[in-house]
PDB file of C-alpha atoms (C1' of nucleotides) in Angstrom:
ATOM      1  CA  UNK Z   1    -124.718 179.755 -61.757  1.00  0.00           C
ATOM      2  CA  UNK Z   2    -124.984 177.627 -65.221  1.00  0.00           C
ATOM      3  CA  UNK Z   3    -125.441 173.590 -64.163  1.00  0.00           C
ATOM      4  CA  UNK Z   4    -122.352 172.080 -65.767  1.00  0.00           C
ATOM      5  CA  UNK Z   5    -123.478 170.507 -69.251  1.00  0.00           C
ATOM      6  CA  UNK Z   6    -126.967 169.772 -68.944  1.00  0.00           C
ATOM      7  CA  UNK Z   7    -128.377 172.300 -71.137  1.00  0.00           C
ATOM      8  CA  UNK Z   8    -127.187 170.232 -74.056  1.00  0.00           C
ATOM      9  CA  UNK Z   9    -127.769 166.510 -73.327  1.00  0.00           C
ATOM     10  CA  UNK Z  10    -130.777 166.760 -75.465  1.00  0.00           C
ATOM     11  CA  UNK Z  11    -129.115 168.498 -78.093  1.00  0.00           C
ATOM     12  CA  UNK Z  12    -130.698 171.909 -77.922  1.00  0.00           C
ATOM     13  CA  UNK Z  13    -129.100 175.147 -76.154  1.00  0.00           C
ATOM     14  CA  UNK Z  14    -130.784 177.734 -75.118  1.00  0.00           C
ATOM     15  CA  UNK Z  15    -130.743 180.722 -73.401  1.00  0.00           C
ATOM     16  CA  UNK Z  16    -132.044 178.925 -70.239  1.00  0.00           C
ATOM     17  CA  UNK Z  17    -128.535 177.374 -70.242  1.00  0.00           C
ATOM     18  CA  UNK Z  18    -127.239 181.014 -69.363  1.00  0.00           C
ATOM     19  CA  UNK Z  19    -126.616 183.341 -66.951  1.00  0.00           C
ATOM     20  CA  UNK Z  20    -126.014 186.110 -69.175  1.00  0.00           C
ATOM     21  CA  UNK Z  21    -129.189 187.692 -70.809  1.00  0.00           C
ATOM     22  CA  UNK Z  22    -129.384 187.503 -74.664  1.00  0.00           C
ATOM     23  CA  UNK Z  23    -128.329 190.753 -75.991  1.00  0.00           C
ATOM     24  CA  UNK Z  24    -128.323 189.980 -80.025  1.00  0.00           C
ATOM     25  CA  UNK Z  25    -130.646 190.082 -82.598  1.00  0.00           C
ATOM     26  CA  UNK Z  26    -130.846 187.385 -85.098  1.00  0.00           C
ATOM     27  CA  UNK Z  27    -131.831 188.827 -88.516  1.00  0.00           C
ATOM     28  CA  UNK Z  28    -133.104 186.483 -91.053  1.00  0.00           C
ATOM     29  CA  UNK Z  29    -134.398 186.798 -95.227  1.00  0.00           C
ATOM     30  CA  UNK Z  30    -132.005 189.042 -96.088  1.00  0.00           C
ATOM     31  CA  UNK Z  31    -131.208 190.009 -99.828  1.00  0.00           C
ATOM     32  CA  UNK Z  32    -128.464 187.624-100.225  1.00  0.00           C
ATOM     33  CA  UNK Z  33    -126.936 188.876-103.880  1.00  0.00           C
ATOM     34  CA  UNK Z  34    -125.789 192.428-101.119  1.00  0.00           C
ATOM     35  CA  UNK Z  35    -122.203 192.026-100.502  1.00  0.00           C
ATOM     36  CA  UNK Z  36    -121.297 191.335 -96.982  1.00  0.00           C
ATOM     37  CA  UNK Z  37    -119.563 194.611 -96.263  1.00  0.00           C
ATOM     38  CA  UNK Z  38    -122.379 196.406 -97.682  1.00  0.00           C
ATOM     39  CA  UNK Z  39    -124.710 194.387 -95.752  1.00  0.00           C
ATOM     40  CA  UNK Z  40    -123.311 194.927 -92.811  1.00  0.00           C
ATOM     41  CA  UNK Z  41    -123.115 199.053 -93.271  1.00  0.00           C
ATOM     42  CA  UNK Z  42    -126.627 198.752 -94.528  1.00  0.00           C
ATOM     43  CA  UNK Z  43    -128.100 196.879 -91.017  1.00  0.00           C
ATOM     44  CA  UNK Z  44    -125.439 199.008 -88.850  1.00  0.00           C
ATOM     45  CA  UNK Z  45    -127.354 201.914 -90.031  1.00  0.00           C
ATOM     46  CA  UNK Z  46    -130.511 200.362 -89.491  1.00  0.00           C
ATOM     47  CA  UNK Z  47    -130.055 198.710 -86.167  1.00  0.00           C
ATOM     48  CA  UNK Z  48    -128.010 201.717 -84.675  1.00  0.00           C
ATOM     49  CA  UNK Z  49    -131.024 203.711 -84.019  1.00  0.00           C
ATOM     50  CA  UNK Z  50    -131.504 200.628 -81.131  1.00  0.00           C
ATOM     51  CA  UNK Z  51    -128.678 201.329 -78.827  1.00  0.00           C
ATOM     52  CA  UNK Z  52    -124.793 200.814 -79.217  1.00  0.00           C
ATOM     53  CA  UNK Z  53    -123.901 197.353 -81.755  1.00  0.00           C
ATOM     54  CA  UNK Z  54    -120.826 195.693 -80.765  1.00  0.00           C
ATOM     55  CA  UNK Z  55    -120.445 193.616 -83.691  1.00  0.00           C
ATOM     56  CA  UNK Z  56    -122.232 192.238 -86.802  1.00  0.00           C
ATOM     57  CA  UNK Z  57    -121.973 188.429 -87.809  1.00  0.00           C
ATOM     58  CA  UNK Z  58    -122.812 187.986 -91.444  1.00  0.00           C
ATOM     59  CA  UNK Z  59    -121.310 184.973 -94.107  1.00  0.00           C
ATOM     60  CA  UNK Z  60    -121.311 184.446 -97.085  1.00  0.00           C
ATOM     61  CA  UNK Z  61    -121.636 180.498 -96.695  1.00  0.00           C
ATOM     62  CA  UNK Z  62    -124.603 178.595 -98.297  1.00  0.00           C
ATOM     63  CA  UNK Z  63    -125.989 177.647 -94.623  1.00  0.00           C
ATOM     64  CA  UNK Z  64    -125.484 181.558 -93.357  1.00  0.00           C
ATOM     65  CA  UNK Z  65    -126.153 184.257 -96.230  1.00  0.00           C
ATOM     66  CA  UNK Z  66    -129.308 185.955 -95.774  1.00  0.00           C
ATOM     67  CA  UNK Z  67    -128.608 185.869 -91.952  1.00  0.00           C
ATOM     68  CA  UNK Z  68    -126.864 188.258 -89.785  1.00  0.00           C
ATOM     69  CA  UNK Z  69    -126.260 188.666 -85.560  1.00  0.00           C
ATOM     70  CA  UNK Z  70    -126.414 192.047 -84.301  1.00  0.00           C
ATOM     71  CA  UNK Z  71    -125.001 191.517 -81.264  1.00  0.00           C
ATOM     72  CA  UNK Z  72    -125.836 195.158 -78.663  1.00  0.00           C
ATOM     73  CA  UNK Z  73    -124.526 196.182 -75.442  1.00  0.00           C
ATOM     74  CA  UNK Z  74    -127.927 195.563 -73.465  1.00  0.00           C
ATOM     75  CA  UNK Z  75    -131.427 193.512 -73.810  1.00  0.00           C
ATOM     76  CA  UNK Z  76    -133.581 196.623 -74.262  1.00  0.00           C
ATOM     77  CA  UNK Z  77    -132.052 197.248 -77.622  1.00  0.00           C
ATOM     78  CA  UNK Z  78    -132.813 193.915 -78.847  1.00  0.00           C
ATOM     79  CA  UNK Z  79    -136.695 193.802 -77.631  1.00  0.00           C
ATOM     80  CA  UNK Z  80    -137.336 197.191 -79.179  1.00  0.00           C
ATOM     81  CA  UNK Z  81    -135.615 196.088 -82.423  1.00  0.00           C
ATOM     82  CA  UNK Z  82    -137.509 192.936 -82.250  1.00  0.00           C
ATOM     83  CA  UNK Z  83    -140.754 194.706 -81.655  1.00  0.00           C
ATOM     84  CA  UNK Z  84    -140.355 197.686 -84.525  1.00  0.00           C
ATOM     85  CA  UNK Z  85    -137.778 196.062 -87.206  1.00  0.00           C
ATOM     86  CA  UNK Z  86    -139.399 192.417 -88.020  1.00  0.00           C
ATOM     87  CA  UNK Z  87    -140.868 193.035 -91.283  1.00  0.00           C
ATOM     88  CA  UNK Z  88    -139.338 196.042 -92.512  1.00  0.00           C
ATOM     89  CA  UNK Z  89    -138.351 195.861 -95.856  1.00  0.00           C
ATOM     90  CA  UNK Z  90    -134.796 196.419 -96.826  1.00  0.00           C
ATOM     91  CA  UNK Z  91    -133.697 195.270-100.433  1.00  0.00           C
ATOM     92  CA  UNK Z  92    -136.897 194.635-101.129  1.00  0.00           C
ATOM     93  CA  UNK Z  93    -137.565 191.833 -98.942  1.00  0.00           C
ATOM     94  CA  UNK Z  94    -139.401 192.092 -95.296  1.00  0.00           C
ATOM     95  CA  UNK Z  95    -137.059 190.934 -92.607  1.00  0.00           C
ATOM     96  CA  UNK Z  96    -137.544 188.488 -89.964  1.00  0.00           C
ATOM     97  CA  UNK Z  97    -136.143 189.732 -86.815  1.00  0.00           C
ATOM     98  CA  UNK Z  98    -136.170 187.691 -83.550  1.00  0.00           C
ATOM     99  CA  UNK Z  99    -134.068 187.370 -80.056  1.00  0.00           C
ATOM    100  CA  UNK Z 100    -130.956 184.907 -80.512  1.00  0.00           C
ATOM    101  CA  UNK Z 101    -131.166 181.677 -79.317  1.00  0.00           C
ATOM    102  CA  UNK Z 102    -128.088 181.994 -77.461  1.00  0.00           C
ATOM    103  CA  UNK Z 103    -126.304 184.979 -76.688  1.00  0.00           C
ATOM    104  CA  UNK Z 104    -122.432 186.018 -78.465  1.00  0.00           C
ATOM    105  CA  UNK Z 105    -119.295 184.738 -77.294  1.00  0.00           C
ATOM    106  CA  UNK Z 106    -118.590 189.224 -77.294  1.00  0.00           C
ATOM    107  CA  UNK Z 107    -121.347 188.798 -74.421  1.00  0.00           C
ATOM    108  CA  UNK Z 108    -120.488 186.364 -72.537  1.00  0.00           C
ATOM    109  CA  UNK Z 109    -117.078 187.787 -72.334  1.00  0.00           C
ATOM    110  CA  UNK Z 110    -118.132 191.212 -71.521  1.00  0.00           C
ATOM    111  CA  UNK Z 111    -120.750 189.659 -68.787  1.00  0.00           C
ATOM    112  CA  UNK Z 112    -119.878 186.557 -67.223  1.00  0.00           C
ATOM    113  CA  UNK Z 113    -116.026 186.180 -68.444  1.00  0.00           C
ATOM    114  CA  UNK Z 114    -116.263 182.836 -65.983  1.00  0.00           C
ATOM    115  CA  UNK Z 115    -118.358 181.228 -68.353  1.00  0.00           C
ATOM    116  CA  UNK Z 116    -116.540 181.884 -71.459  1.00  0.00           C
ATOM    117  CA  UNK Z 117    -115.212 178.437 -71.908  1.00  0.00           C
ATOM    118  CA  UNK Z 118    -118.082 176.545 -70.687  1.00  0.00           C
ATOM    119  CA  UNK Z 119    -120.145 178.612 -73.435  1.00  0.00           C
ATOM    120  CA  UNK Z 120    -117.490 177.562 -75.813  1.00  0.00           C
ATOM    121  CA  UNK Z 121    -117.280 173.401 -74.914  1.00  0.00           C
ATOM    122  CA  UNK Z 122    -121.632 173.695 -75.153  1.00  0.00           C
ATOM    123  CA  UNK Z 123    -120.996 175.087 -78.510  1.00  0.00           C
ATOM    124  CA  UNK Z 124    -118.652 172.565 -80.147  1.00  0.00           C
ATOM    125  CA  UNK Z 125    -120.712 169.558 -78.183  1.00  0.00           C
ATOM    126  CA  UNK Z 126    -124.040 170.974 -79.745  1.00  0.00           C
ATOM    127  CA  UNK Z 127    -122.588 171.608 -83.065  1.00  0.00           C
ATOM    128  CA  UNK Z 128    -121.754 167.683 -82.569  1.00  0.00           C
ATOM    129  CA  UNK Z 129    -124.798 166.745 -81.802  1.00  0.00           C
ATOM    130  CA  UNK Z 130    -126.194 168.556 -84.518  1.00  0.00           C
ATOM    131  CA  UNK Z 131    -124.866 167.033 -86.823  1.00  0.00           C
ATOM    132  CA  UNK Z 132    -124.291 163.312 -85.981  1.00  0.00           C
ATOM    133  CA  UNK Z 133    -128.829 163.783 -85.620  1.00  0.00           C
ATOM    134  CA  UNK Z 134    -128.263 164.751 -89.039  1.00  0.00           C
ATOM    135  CA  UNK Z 135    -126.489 162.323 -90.431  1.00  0.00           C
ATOM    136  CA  UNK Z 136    -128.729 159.701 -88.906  1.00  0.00           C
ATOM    137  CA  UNK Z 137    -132.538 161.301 -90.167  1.00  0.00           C
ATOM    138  CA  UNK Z 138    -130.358 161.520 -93.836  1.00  0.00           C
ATOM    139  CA  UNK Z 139    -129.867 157.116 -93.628  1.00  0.00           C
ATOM    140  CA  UNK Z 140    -133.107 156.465 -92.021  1.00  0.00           C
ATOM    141  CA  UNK Z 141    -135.210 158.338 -94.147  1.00  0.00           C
ATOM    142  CA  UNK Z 142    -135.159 158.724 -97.168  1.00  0.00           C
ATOM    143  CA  UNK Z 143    -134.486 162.166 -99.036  1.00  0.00           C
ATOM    144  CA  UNK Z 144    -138.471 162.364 -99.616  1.00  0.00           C
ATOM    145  CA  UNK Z 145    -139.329 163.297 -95.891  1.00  0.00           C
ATOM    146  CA  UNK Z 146    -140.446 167.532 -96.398  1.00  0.00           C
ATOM    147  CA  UNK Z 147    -141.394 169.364 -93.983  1.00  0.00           C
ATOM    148  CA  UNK Z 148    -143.581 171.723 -94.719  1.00  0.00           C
ATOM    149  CA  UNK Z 149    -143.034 175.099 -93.094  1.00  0.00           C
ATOM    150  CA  UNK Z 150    -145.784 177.974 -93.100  1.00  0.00           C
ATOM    151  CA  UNK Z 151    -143.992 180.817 -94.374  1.00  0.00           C
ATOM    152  CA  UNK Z 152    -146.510 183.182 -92.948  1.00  0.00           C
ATOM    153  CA  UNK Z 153    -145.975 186.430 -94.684  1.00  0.00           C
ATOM    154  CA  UNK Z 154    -146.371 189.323 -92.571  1.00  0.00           C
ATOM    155  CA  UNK Z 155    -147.174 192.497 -93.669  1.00  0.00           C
ATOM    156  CA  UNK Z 156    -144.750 194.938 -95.063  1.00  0.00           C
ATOM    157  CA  UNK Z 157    -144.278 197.532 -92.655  1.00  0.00           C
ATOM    158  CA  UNK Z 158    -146.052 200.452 -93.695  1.00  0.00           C
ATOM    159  CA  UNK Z 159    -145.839 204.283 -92.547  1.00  0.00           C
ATOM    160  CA  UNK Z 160    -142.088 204.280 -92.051  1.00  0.00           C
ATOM    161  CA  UNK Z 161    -140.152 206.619 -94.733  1.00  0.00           C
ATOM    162  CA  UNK Z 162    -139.672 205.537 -97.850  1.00  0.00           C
ATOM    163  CA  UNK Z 163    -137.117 202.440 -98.889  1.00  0.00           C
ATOM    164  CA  UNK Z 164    -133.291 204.703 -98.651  1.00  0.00           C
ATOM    165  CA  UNK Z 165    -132.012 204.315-102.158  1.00  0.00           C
ATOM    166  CA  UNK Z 166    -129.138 202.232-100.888  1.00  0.00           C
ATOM    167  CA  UNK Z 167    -131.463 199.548 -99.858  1.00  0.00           C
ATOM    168  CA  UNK Z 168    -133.724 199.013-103.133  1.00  0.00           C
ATOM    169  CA  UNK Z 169    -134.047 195.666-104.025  1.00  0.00           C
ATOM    170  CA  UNK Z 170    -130.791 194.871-106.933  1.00  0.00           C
ATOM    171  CA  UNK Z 171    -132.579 194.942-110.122  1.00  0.00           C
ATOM    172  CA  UNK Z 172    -130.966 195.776-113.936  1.00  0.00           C
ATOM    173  CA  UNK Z 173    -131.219 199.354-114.170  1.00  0.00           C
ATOM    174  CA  UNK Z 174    -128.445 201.560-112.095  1.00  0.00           C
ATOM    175  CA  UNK Z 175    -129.709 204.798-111.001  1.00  0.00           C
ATOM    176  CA  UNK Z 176    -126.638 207.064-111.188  1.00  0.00           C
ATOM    177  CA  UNK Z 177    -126.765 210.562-109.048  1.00  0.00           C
ATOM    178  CA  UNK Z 178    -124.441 213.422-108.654  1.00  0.00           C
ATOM    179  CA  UNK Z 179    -123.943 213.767-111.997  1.00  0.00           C
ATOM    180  CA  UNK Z 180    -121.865 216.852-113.209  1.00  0.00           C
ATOM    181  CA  UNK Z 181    -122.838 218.961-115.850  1.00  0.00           C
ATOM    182  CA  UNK Z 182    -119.721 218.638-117.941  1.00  0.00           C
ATOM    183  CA  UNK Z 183    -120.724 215.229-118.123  1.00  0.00           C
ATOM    184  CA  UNK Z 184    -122.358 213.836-120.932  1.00  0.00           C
ATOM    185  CA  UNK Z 185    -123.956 210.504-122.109  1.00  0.00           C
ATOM    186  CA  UNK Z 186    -121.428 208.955-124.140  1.00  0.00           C
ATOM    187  CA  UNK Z 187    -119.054 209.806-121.424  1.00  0.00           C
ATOM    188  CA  UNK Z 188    -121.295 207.394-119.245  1.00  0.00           C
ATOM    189  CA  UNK Z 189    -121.614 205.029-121.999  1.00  0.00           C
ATOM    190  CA  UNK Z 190    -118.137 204.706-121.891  1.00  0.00           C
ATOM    191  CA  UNK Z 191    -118.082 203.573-118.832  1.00  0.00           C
ATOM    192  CA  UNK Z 192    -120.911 201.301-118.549  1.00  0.00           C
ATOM    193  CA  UNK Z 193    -120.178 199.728-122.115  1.00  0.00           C
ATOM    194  CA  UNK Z 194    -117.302 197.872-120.678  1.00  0.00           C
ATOM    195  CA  UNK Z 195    -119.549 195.748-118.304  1.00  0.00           C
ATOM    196  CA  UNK Z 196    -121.446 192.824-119.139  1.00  0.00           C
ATOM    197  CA  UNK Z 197    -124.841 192.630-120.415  1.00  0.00           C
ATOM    198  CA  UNK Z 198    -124.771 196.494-120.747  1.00  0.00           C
ATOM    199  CA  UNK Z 199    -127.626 197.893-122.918  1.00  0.00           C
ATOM    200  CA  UNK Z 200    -127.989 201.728-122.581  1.00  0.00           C
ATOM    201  CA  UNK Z 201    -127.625 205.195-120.545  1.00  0.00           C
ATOM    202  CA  UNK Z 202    -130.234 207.584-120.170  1.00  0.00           C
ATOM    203  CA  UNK Z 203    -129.166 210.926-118.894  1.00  0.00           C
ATOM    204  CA  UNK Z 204    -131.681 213.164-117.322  1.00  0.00           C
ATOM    205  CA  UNK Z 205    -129.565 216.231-117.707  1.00  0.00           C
ATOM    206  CA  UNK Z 206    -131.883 218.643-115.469  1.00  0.00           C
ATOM    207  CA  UNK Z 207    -131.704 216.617-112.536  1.00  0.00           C
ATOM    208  CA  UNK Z 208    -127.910 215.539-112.637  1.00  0.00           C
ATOM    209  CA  UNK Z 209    -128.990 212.135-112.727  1.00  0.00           C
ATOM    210  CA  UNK Z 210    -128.859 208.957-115.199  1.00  0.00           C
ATOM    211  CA  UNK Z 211    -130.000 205.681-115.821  1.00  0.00           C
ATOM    212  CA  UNK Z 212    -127.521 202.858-116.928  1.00  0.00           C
ATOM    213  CA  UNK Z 213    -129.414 199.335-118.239  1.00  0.00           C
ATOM    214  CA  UNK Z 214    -128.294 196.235-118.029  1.00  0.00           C
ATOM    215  CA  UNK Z 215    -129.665 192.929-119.652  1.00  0.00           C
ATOM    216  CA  UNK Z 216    -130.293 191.388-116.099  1.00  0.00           C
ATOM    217  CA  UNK Z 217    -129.725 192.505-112.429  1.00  0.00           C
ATOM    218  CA  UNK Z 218    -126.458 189.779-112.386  1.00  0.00           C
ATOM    219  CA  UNK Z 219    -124.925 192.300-114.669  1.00  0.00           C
ATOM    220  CA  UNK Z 220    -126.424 195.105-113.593  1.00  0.00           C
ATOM    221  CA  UNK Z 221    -124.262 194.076-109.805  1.00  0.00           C
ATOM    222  CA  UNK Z 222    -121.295 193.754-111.037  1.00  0.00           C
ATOM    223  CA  UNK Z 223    -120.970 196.804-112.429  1.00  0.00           C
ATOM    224  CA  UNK Z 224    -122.515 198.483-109.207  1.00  0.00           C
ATOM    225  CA  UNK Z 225    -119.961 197.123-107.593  1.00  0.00           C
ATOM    226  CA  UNK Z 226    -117.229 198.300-110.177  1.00  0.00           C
ATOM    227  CA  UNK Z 227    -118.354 201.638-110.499  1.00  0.00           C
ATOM    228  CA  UNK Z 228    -119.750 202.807-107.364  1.00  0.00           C
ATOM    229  CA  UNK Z 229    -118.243 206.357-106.041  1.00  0.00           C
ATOM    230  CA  UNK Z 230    -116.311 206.250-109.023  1.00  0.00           C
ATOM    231  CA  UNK Z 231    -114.964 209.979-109.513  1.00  0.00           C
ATOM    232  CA  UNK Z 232    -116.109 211.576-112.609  1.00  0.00           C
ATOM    233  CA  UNK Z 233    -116.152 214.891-114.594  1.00  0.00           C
ATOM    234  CA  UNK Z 234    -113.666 217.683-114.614  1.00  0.00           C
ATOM    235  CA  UNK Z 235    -113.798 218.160-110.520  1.00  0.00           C
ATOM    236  CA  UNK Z 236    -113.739 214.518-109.996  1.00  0.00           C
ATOM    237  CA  UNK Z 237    -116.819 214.589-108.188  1.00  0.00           C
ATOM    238  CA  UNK Z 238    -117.996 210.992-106.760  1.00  0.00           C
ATOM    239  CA  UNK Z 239    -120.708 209.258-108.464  1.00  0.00           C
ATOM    240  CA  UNK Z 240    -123.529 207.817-106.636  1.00  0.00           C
ATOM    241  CA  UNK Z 241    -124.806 204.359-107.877  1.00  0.00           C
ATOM    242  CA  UNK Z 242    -128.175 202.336-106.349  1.00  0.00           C
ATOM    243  CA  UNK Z 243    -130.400 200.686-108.213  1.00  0.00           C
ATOM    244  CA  UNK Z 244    -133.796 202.402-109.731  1.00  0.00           C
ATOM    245  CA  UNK Z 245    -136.792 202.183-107.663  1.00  0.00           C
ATOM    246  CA  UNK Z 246    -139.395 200.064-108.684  1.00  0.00           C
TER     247      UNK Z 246
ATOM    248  C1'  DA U   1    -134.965 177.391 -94.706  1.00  0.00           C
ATOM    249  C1'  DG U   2    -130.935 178.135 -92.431  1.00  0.00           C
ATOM    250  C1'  DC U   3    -129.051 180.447 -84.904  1.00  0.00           C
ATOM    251  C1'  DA U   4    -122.776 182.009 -85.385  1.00  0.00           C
ATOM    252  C1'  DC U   5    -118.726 183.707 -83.347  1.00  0.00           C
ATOM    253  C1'  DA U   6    -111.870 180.228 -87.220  1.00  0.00           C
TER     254       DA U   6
END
DNA sequence: AGCACA
């Protein structure tokens, strides 16, 4: 069994603190201009191939965006995601992936139910801790003490498929698919015109495809967001917006 | 950079 409250007298938990084995994944450098929801679709379809995911954590909050928890049913999933998914490049950035520091309150619960509220009381003590160290190293020092962190980058993992449309790094030009043929540029225009920042349409008639440019990638995600799966043409057919390759 | 679960 866990030792009452010792794992945090120093300040740090960890999974040695636990019975229960870690079973979630904690994702670092994400793309952080991705909306959450779309984040979260984007890694479940990623991380799925690992085993079953009970839940995703991801916020929006200066201290959590670009992070996410994956939290699985068992540890295998997690060391095989750790071992094939840290680098791979989604949005056009290489994730870090690593084991959790400590696992989910969803496993805890599932595994040692007993421990639930202990897990809890270590939290809210540590987050304590946390921050009254904080406070402290911000009036003895002053703001001038950096730490410098290697920010080793590690490859980009090569030989898997290509980058998935959906998960092209934002940048201002929308690449527009299922395009029907009674469509026509100005038709496009017309809908693109009433964003921000828009510039033009190219329509690649051939290939039921289009380009829509925008003056920057800020204006070029906001009307992603606006105008994705919008239905267009005489059958109403959904529209399929990503951003162009690079 | 940043390890959470309002």
């Amino acid at each position: 069994m866990v030792d009452k409250m010792e794992g945090v007298i120093g300040g740090v938990v960890n999974s040695a603190d636990y019975s229960v084995p870690i079973e979630t994944v904690y994702v670092s450098n994400l793309e952080e201009r991705v909306k959450i929801e779309e984040l979260k679709a984007a890694l479940h379809a990623v991380f799925d191939h690992y085993g079953t995911i009970l839940d995703i954590i991801a916020k929006i909050s200066l201290k959590r965006k670009g992070q996410a928890f994956i939290v699985f049913d068992q540890q295998r999933s997690v060391l095989d995601a750790v071992e094939q998914m840290d680098g791979f490049e989604m949005y056009g950035k290489a994730m870090r992936v690593l084991i959790a520091k400590t696992p989910s309150d969803e496993t805890v619960k599932r595994k040692a139910p007993g421990e639930f509220d202990e897990h809890k009381k270590r939290r809210t003590i540590s987050k304590a801790q946390k921050e009254a160290a904080l406070a402290k190293e911000l009036q003895a020092k002053g703001p001038d003490s950096t730490a410098t962190t290697a920010t080793r980058a590690r490859p980009v993992k090569t030989g898997a498929a290509a980058i998935p449309d959906e998960y092209v790094r934002p940048n201002k030009v929308l690449f527009l698919q299922n395009i029907p043929a009674d469509v026509d540029a100005d038709t496009l225009t017309a809908i693109f015109e009433r964003f921000e920042g828009f510039k033009e349409v190219r329509l690649v008639k051939i290939r039921n495809v289009a380009f829509a440019e925008f003056e920057d990638e800020q204006f070029a995600i906001t009307a992603k967001e606006n105008t994705a799966g919008m239905a267009i043409g005489e059958e109403g057919k959904s529209m399929k917006v990503t951003y162009q390759r690079q």
